[in-house]
Short mmCIF file of C-alpha atoms and ligand atoms in Angstrom, two decimals:
data_model
loop_
_atom_site.label_atom_id
_atom_site.label_comp_id
_atom_site.label_asym_id
_atom_site.label_seq_id
_atom_site.Cartn_x
_atom_site.Cartn_y
_atom_site.Cartn_z
CA MET A 1 -12.34 -1.37 -23.90
CA ASP A 2 -14.93 -3.93 -25.01
CA GLY A 3 -17.24 -5.11 -22.29
CA ARG A 4 -19.60 -3.09 -20.18
CA LEU A 5 -18.50 -0.97 -17.26
CA GLN A 6 -19.35 -2.39 -13.83
CA VAL A 7 -18.28 -0.88 -10.53
CA PHE A 8 -18.37 -2.61 -7.15
CA THR A 9 -17.40 -1.32 -3.74
CA GLY A 10 -16.09 -2.82 -0.54
CA THR A 11 -17.12 -1.45 2.84
CA GLY A 12 -14.10 0.91 3.06
CA ASN A 13 -15.74 4.04 1.68
CA PRO A 14 -19.29 3.43 0.40
CA ALA A 15 -20.21 7.14 0.49
CA LEU A 16 -17.37 7.96 -1.90
CA ALA A 17 -18.32 5.00 -4.13
CA GLU A 18 -21.91 6.26 -4.32
CA ALA A 19 -20.73 9.78 -5.11
CA ILE A 20 -18.54 8.40 -7.92
CA MET A 21 -21.52 6.48 -9.33
CA ARG A 22 -23.63 9.64 -9.36
CA PHE A 23 -21.01 11.23 -11.61
CA LEU A 24 -20.76 8.12 -13.77
CA GLY A 25 -24.53 7.88 -14.04
CA VAL A 26 -24.60 4.10 -13.60
CA PRO A 27 -25.72 2.06 -10.58
CA LEU A 28 -23.22 0.34 -8.28
CA GLY A 29 -22.78 -3.36 -8.95
CA ARG A 30 -24.79 -5.55 -6.58
CA ALA A 31 -22.77 -7.76 -4.27
CA ILE A 32 -22.87 -9.14 -0.76
CA VAL A 33 -19.80 -8.00 1.15
CA GLY A 34 -19.98 -9.06 4.77
CA ARG A 35 -18.71 -11.49 7.37
CA PHE A 36 -19.37 -15.10 8.18
CA LYS A 37 -20.09 -15.72 11.87
CA ASN A 38 -16.51 -16.98 12.33
CA GLY A 39 -15.15 -13.58 11.23
CA GLU A 40 -14.11 -14.56 7.70
CA THR A 41 -14.97 -12.17 4.89
CA ARG A 42 -17.92 -13.21 2.75
CA VAL A 43 -18.33 -11.95 -0.82
CA LYS A 44 -20.92 -12.88 -3.41
CA LEU A 45 -21.50 -11.01 -6.64
CA ASP A 46 -25.19 -10.60 -7.33
CA GLU A 47 -24.79 -9.88 -11.02
CA ASN A 48 -23.05 -11.33 -14.03
CA VAL A 49 -19.61 -9.81 -14.79
CA ARG A 50 -18.51 -12.16 -17.58
CA GLY A 51 -16.55 -10.18 -20.17
CA SER A 52 -17.03 -6.90 -18.26
CA ASP A 53 -14.60 -4.08 -17.48
CA VAL A 54 -14.84 -4.19 -13.69
CA PHE A 55 -13.70 -1.52 -11.20
CA ILE A 56 -13.60 -2.32 -7.48
CA ILE A 57 -13.45 0.65 -5.10
CA GLN A 58 -11.88 0.18 -1.68
CA SER A 59 -10.03 2.49 0.71
CA MET A 60 -7.65 0.86 3.14
CA GLN A 61 -8.00 2.85 6.34
CA ALA A 62 -8.68 1.17 9.71
CA PRO A 63 -9.53 -1.62 10.13
CA VAL A 64 -6.83 -1.86 7.47
CA ASN A 65 -6.50 -5.63 7.32
CA GLU A 66 -10.27 -6.11 7.04
CA HIS A 67 -10.47 -3.67 4.15
CA LEU A 68 -7.44 -5.12 2.42
CA MET A 69 -8.67 -8.71 2.72
CA GLU A 70 -12.13 -7.68 1.53
CA MET A 71 -10.55 -6.11 -1.54
CA LEU A 72 -8.49 -9.22 -2.30
CA ILE A 73 -11.50 -11.50 -1.94
CA MET A 74 -13.64 -9.24 -4.14
CA ILE A 75 -10.94 -9.27 -6.82
CA ASP A 76 -10.80 -13.06 -6.58
CA ALA A 77 -14.58 -13.33 -6.95
CA VAL A 78 -14.58 -11.04 -10.00
CA ARG A 79 -11.64 -12.86 -11.63
CA ARG A 80 -13.25 -16.26 -11.13
CA SER A 81 -16.46 -14.87 -12.64
CA SER A 82 -14.63 -14.21 -15.94
CA ALA A 83 -14.48 -10.41 -16.02
CA SER A 84 -12.27 -9.30 -18.89
CA ARG A 85 -10.38 -6.65 -16.87
CA ILE A 86 -10.19 -5.74 -13.19
CA THR A 87 -9.11 -2.30 -11.97
CA ALA A 88 -8.53 -1.85 -8.25
CA VAL A 89 -9.61 1.70 -7.35
CA ILE A 90 -7.79 2.54 -4.13
CA PRO A 91 -8.47 6.13 -3.01
CA TYR A 92 -6.24 5.53 0.03
CA TYR A 93 -3.51 2.87 -0.24
CA GLY A 94 -2.87 1.35 3.19
CA TYR A 95 0.56 0.33 4.48
CA ALA A 96 2.05 3.00 2.19
CA ARG A 97 4.26 4.40 4.96
CA GLN A 98 6.00 1.03 5.17
CA GLU A 99 7.53 1.42 1.72
CA LYS A 100 11.15 0.92 2.74
CA LYS A 101 13.19 -0.57 5.56
CA SER A 102 14.27 2.14 7.96
CA SER A 103 16.23 -0.37 10.03
CA GLY A 104 17.10 -4.03 9.89
CA ARG A 105 14.60 -6.88 10.26
CA GLU A 106 11.63 -4.79 9.04
CA PRO A 107 9.14 -5.69 6.27
CA ILE A 108 8.33 -3.62 3.19
CA SER A 109 4.61 -3.95 3.68
CA ALA A 110 3.62 -1.60 0.85
CA LYS A 111 5.31 -4.00 -1.58
CA LEU A 112 3.60 -6.98 0.02
CA VAL A 113 0.23 -5.27 -0.52
CA ALA A 114 1.16 -4.70 -4.18
CA ASN A 115 2.07 -8.39 -4.56
CA LEU A 116 -1.21 -9.45 -2.96
CA LEU A 117 -3.30 -7.22 -5.24
CA VAL A 118 -1.60 -8.55 -8.37
CA THR A 119 -1.71 -12.18 -7.23
CA ALA A 120 -5.43 -11.84 -6.54
CA GLY A 121 -5.96 -10.88 -10.19
CA THR A 122 -5.77 -7.08 -10.51
CA ASP A 123 -4.99 -5.83 -14.02
CA ARG A 124 -4.67 -2.11 -13.25
CA ILE A 125 -4.51 0.22 -10.26
CA LEU A 126 -6.18 3.62 -9.93
CA THR A 127 -5.13 5.45 -6.79
CA VAL A 128 -4.78 8.90 -5.23
CA ASP A 129 -1.67 10.45 -3.70
CA LEU A 130 0.48 7.53 -2.67
CA HIS A 131 2.59 8.33 0.37
CA ALA A 132 5.68 7.75 -1.78
CA PRO A 133 5.42 7.90 -5.59
CA ALA A 134 7.99 5.07 -5.77
CA ILE A 135 5.20 2.67 -4.70
CA GLU A 136 4.03 2.86 -8.33
CA GLY A 137 7.17 0.91 -9.19
CA PHE A 138 6.13 -1.91 -6.84
CA PHE A 139 3.64 -2.90 -9.57
CA ASP A 140 4.39 -4.37 -12.99
CA ILE A 141 0.84 -3.57 -14.11
CA PRO A 142 -0.38 -0.07 -15.11
CA VAL A 143 -0.86 2.35 -12.21
CA ASP A 144 -2.79 5.58 -12.66
CA HIS A 145 -1.69 7.77 -9.79
CA LEU A 146 -3.99 10.79 -9.43
CA ARG A 147 -3.13 13.87 -7.39
CA ALA A 148 -5.71 15.74 -5.29
CA ALA A 149 -3.50 18.84 -5.09
CA PRO A 150 -5.47 20.88 -7.68
CA LEU A 151 -8.64 20.34 -5.66
CA LEU A 152 -6.97 21.59 -2.48
CA THR A 153 -5.10 24.48 -4.08
CA ASP A 154 -8.27 25.69 -5.83
CA PHE A 155 -9.90 25.85 -2.39
CA PHE A 156 -7.05 27.93 -0.94
CA ARG A 157 -6.89 30.22 -3.98
CA LEU A 158 -10.56 31.08 -3.43
CA GLN A 159 -9.84 32.13 0.17
CA GLU A 160 -7.73 35.03 -1.18
CA MET A 161 -5.33 34.78 1.75
CA ARG A 162 -2.32 37.13 1.86
CA ASN A 163 1.25 36.65 3.05
CA VAL A 164 1.01 32.88 2.85
CA VAL A 165 3.79 30.40 3.55
CA VAL A 166 3.30 26.75 2.64
CA VAL A 167 5.03 24.45 5.11
CA SER A 168 6.17 20.89 4.58
CA PRO A 169 6.07 19.21 8.01
CA ASP A 170 8.83 16.79 7.02
CA ALA A 171 11.63 16.45 4.48
CA GLY A 172 9.77 13.71 2.57
CA GLY A 173 6.92 16.12 1.77
CA VAL A 174 8.98 18.95 0.27
CA GLY A 175 8.05 18.06 -3.35
CA ARG A 176 4.35 18.08 -2.46
CA ALA A 177 4.63 21.41 -0.58
CA GLU A 178 6.68 23.01 -3.38
CA ASP A 179 4.04 22.03 -5.95
CA PHE A 180 1.35 23.45 -3.64
CA ARG A 181 3.31 26.67 -3.12
CA ILE A 182 3.64 27.23 -6.87
CA ARG A 183 -0.05 26.59 -7.45
CA ILE A 184 -1.20 29.16 -4.85
CA GLY A 185 1.68 31.60 -5.26
CA ALA A 186 3.17 31.47 -1.76
CA ASP A 187 6.54 31.09 -0.04
CA LEU A 188 7.91 27.81 1.27
CA ALA A 189 9.20 26.68 4.67
CA ILE A 190 10.42 23.22 5.61
CA ILE A 191 10.40 21.42 8.93
CA ALA A 192 12.75 18.50 9.54
CA LYS A 193 11.33 15.91 11.88
CA LYS A 194 12.43 12.59 13.26
CA ARG A 195 10.50 9.78 14.86
CA ALA A 196 12.12 8.58 18.06
CA GLU A 197 9.45 5.88 18.00
CA ALA A 198 6.44 5.03 15.81
CA ASP A 199 3.71 7.73 15.86
CA ARG A 200 5.93 10.07 17.99
CA PRO A 201 7.38 12.72 15.66
CA GLU A 202 9.79 15.38 16.97
CA VAL A 203 10.77 18.56 15.19
CA ILE A 204 14.53 18.88 14.68
CA GLU A 205 14.81 22.10 12.68
CA MET A 206 12.89 24.53 10.51
CA VAL A 207 14.01 26.46 7.43
CA GLY A 208 12.08 29.52 6.22
CA ASP A 209 10.49 32.69 7.59
CA VAL A 210 6.94 32.46 8.97
CA ALA A 211 6.90 35.46 11.33
CA GLY A 212 3.63 37.39 10.93
CA LYS A 213 2.55 35.10 8.08
CA THR A 214 -0.46 32.90 7.40
CA VAL A 215 0.78 29.36 7.24
CA VAL A 216 -0.63 26.33 5.41
CA ILE A 217 0.88 23.01 6.51
CA VAL A 218 0.61 20.54 3.64
CA ASP A 219 0.84 16.80 4.26
CA ASP A 220 -0.33 13.64 2.52
CA MET A 221 -2.19 12.23 5.52
CA ILE A 222 -3.30 13.05 9.04
CA SER A 223 -3.03 9.94 11.16
CA THR A 224 -2.60 10.64 14.88
CA GLY A 225 -2.29 14.38 14.16
CA SER A 226 1.02 14.49 16.04
CA THR A 227 2.99 15.72 13.03
CA LEU A 228 0.63 18.69 12.65
CA VAL A 229 0.60 19.45 16.37
CA GLU A 230 4.41 19.39 16.59
CA ALA A 231 4.67 21.55 13.47
CA THR A 232 2.11 24.01 14.88
CA THR A 233 4.08 24.42 18.11
CA THR A 234 7.24 25.20 16.14
CA LEU A 235 5.46 27.58 13.76
CA ARG A 236 3.88 29.53 16.63
CA ALA A 237 7.26 29.80 18.36
CA ARG A 238 8.59 31.30 15.11
CA GLY A 239 5.80 33.90 15.00
CA ALA A 240 3.28 32.41 12.54
CA GLU A 241 -0.14 34.10 12.79
CA ALA A 242 -2.98 31.94 11.47
CA ILE A 243 -2.21 28.24 10.94
CA TYR A 244 -4.13 26.11 8.44
CA ALA A 245 -3.61 22.43 7.71
CA CYS A 246 -4.23 20.56 4.55
CA ALA A 247 -3.92 16.85 3.80
CA ILE A 248 -5.30 14.39 1.30
CA HIS A 249 -6.09 11.39 3.52
CA PRO A 250 -7.87 12.11 6.87
CA LEU A 251 -7.19 8.88 8.77
CA PHE A 252 -7.85 10.66 12.06
CA ALA A 253 -6.63 7.95 14.43
CA ASP A 254 -6.23 8.49 18.15
CA GLY A 255 -8.29 11.69 18.53
CA ALA A 256 -6.45 13.60 15.80
CA GLY A 257 -9.27 16.11 15.36
CA ARG A 258 -9.32 17.01 19.04
CA LYS A 259 -5.53 17.39 19.14
CA MET A 260 -5.63 19.71 16.15
CA ARG A 261 -8.36 21.85 17.72
CA GLU A 262 -6.41 22.08 20.97
CA ALA A 263 -3.29 23.05 19.04
CA GLY A 264 -5.26 25.99 17.58
CA ILE A 265 -5.25 24.99 13.92
CA ALA A 266 -7.73 27.45 12.40
CA ARG A 267 -9.01 25.12 9.70
CA ALA A 268 -8.09 21.75 8.25
CA VAL A 269 -8.87 20.93 4.63
CA VAL A 270 -8.93 17.25 3.63
CA THR A 271 -10.53 15.04 0.99
CA ASP A 272 -12.96 12.14 1.20
CA THR A 273 -10.51 9.41 0.12
CA VAL A 274 -11.14 8.15 3.66
CA PRO A 275 -14.54 8.63 5.35
CA LEU A 276 -14.47 10.98 8.30
CA ARG A 277 -16.18 9.51 11.36
CA GLU A 278 -19.18 11.48 12.63
CA SER A 279 -17.30 12.13 15.90
CA GLU A 280 -14.47 13.80 13.97
CA ARG A 281 -16.73 16.09 11.93
CA ASP A 282 -16.39 19.70 12.86
CA SER A 283 -17.01 23.09 11.26
CA ALA A 284 -13.23 23.67 11.27
CA ILE A 285 -12.74 20.66 8.98
CA GLU A 286 -13.53 21.14 5.31
CA VAL A 287 -13.91 17.96 3.25
CA LEU A 288 -13.45 18.21 -0.52
CA SER A 289 -14.58 15.32 -2.68
CA VAL A 290 -12.33 13.38 -5.05
CA ALA A 291 -15.44 11.71 -6.53
CA PRO A 292 -15.50 13.80 -9.74
CA LEU A 293 -11.78 13.14 -10.30
CA LEU A 294 -12.12 9.37 -9.78
CA ALA A 295 -15.30 9.18 -11.86
CA GLU A 296 -13.61 10.96 -14.75
CA ALA A 297 -10.57 8.67 -14.48
CA ILE A 298 -12.77 5.53 -14.42
CA MET A 299 -14.67 6.70 -17.49
CA ARG A 300 -11.48 7.55 -19.37
CA ILE A 301 -9.82 4.23 -18.49
CA HIS A 302 -12.94 2.38 -19.58
CA LYS A 303 -13.05 4.25 -22.90
CA GLY A 304 -9.30 3.91 -23.46
CA LEU A 305 -8.78 7.68 -23.33
CA SER A 306 -5.76 9.48 -21.93
CA ILE A 307 -5.99 10.49 -18.29
CA SER A 308 -2.84 12.58 -18.25
CA ALA A 309 -5.00 15.74 -18.32
CA LEU A 310 -6.17 14.74 -14.84
CA PHE A 311 -2.61 14.73 -13.51
CA SER A 312 -1.99 18.43 -14.02
C1 R5P B 1 4.78 10.97 7.26
O1 R5P B 1 5.75 10.62 6.63
C2 R5P B 1 3.50 11.40 6.63
O2 R5P B 1 3.71 12.17 5.49
C3 R5P B 1 2.65 12.16 7.62
O3 R5P B 1 3.35 13.31 8.05
C4 R5P B 1 2.33 11.32 8.81
O4 R5P B 1 1.90 10.08 8.37
C5 R5P B 1 1.27 11.93 9.68
O5 R5P B 1 1.07 11.06 10.77
P1 R5P B 1 0.62 11.61 12.18
O6 R5P B 1 -0.63 12.40 11.94
O7 R5P B 1 0.39 10.36 13.00
O8 R5P B 1 1.74 12.41 12.73
#
């Protein structure tokens, strides 16, 4: 790619952006990203981006709409400033759970977000563990979809745990749990859940033997923590001994950390795609950084090198 590398960040995850820049060895692009007094988002680039290969980092956790709008406005500012290419780096893609209609008269918000990003001027997407891989197909521009699984499985391999069963807490996560199971050499169990209403999961059935075993529940995100708590209750009733949880995106809405502690989850391992609030930090929560992975991907995209090695 001709043009110099410039990286800007929104307010979604500045700590991750700074960690990425330390690996890249270049300073973050200077920009004002704030609010006008009337609540509108204000963006002003403080450096020239004409002809540059620009990456904009933004995670879309709560307040989701603020972070999304900020991203769109930053992309617009960079496009109108004549950058030669814009890559939206989205460690956590918001609205991803609304990727299909589960009943009539519902939106497909994940597709709307894709449309907005492209309309704003995005040329490529770099993201981590989309809730549903099919979201990649919502874009007609290149999408580099990184997986944090190797980071998490390396952590569990180092714990040298025995008699481990990896559990998918819902049918949609079986592929993810199966991949995890193979990587750490464990058995697999599957929980089927339904949602009677939004954010209220209920376990319907469980397949697999967890009696006397150490269990690792693997999910893509922890939002309210209810999925993990429900799964933990079922696993204990089936005789599981120690229960660990592992997820890529720690959204931690609605006191998720407290609920997990009360449920007796021994340890939760997450990544920093979403910043963990100080109030949710706890010695039982281990945060692994995706910064080296994203930095390597940004450098390879910039240099026009393959990033498929990062997928495995
Ligand atoms: C659901 O399909 C997802 O994979 C997660 O299981 C879910 O988003 C977790 O949400 P919560 O923590 O609110 O149960």
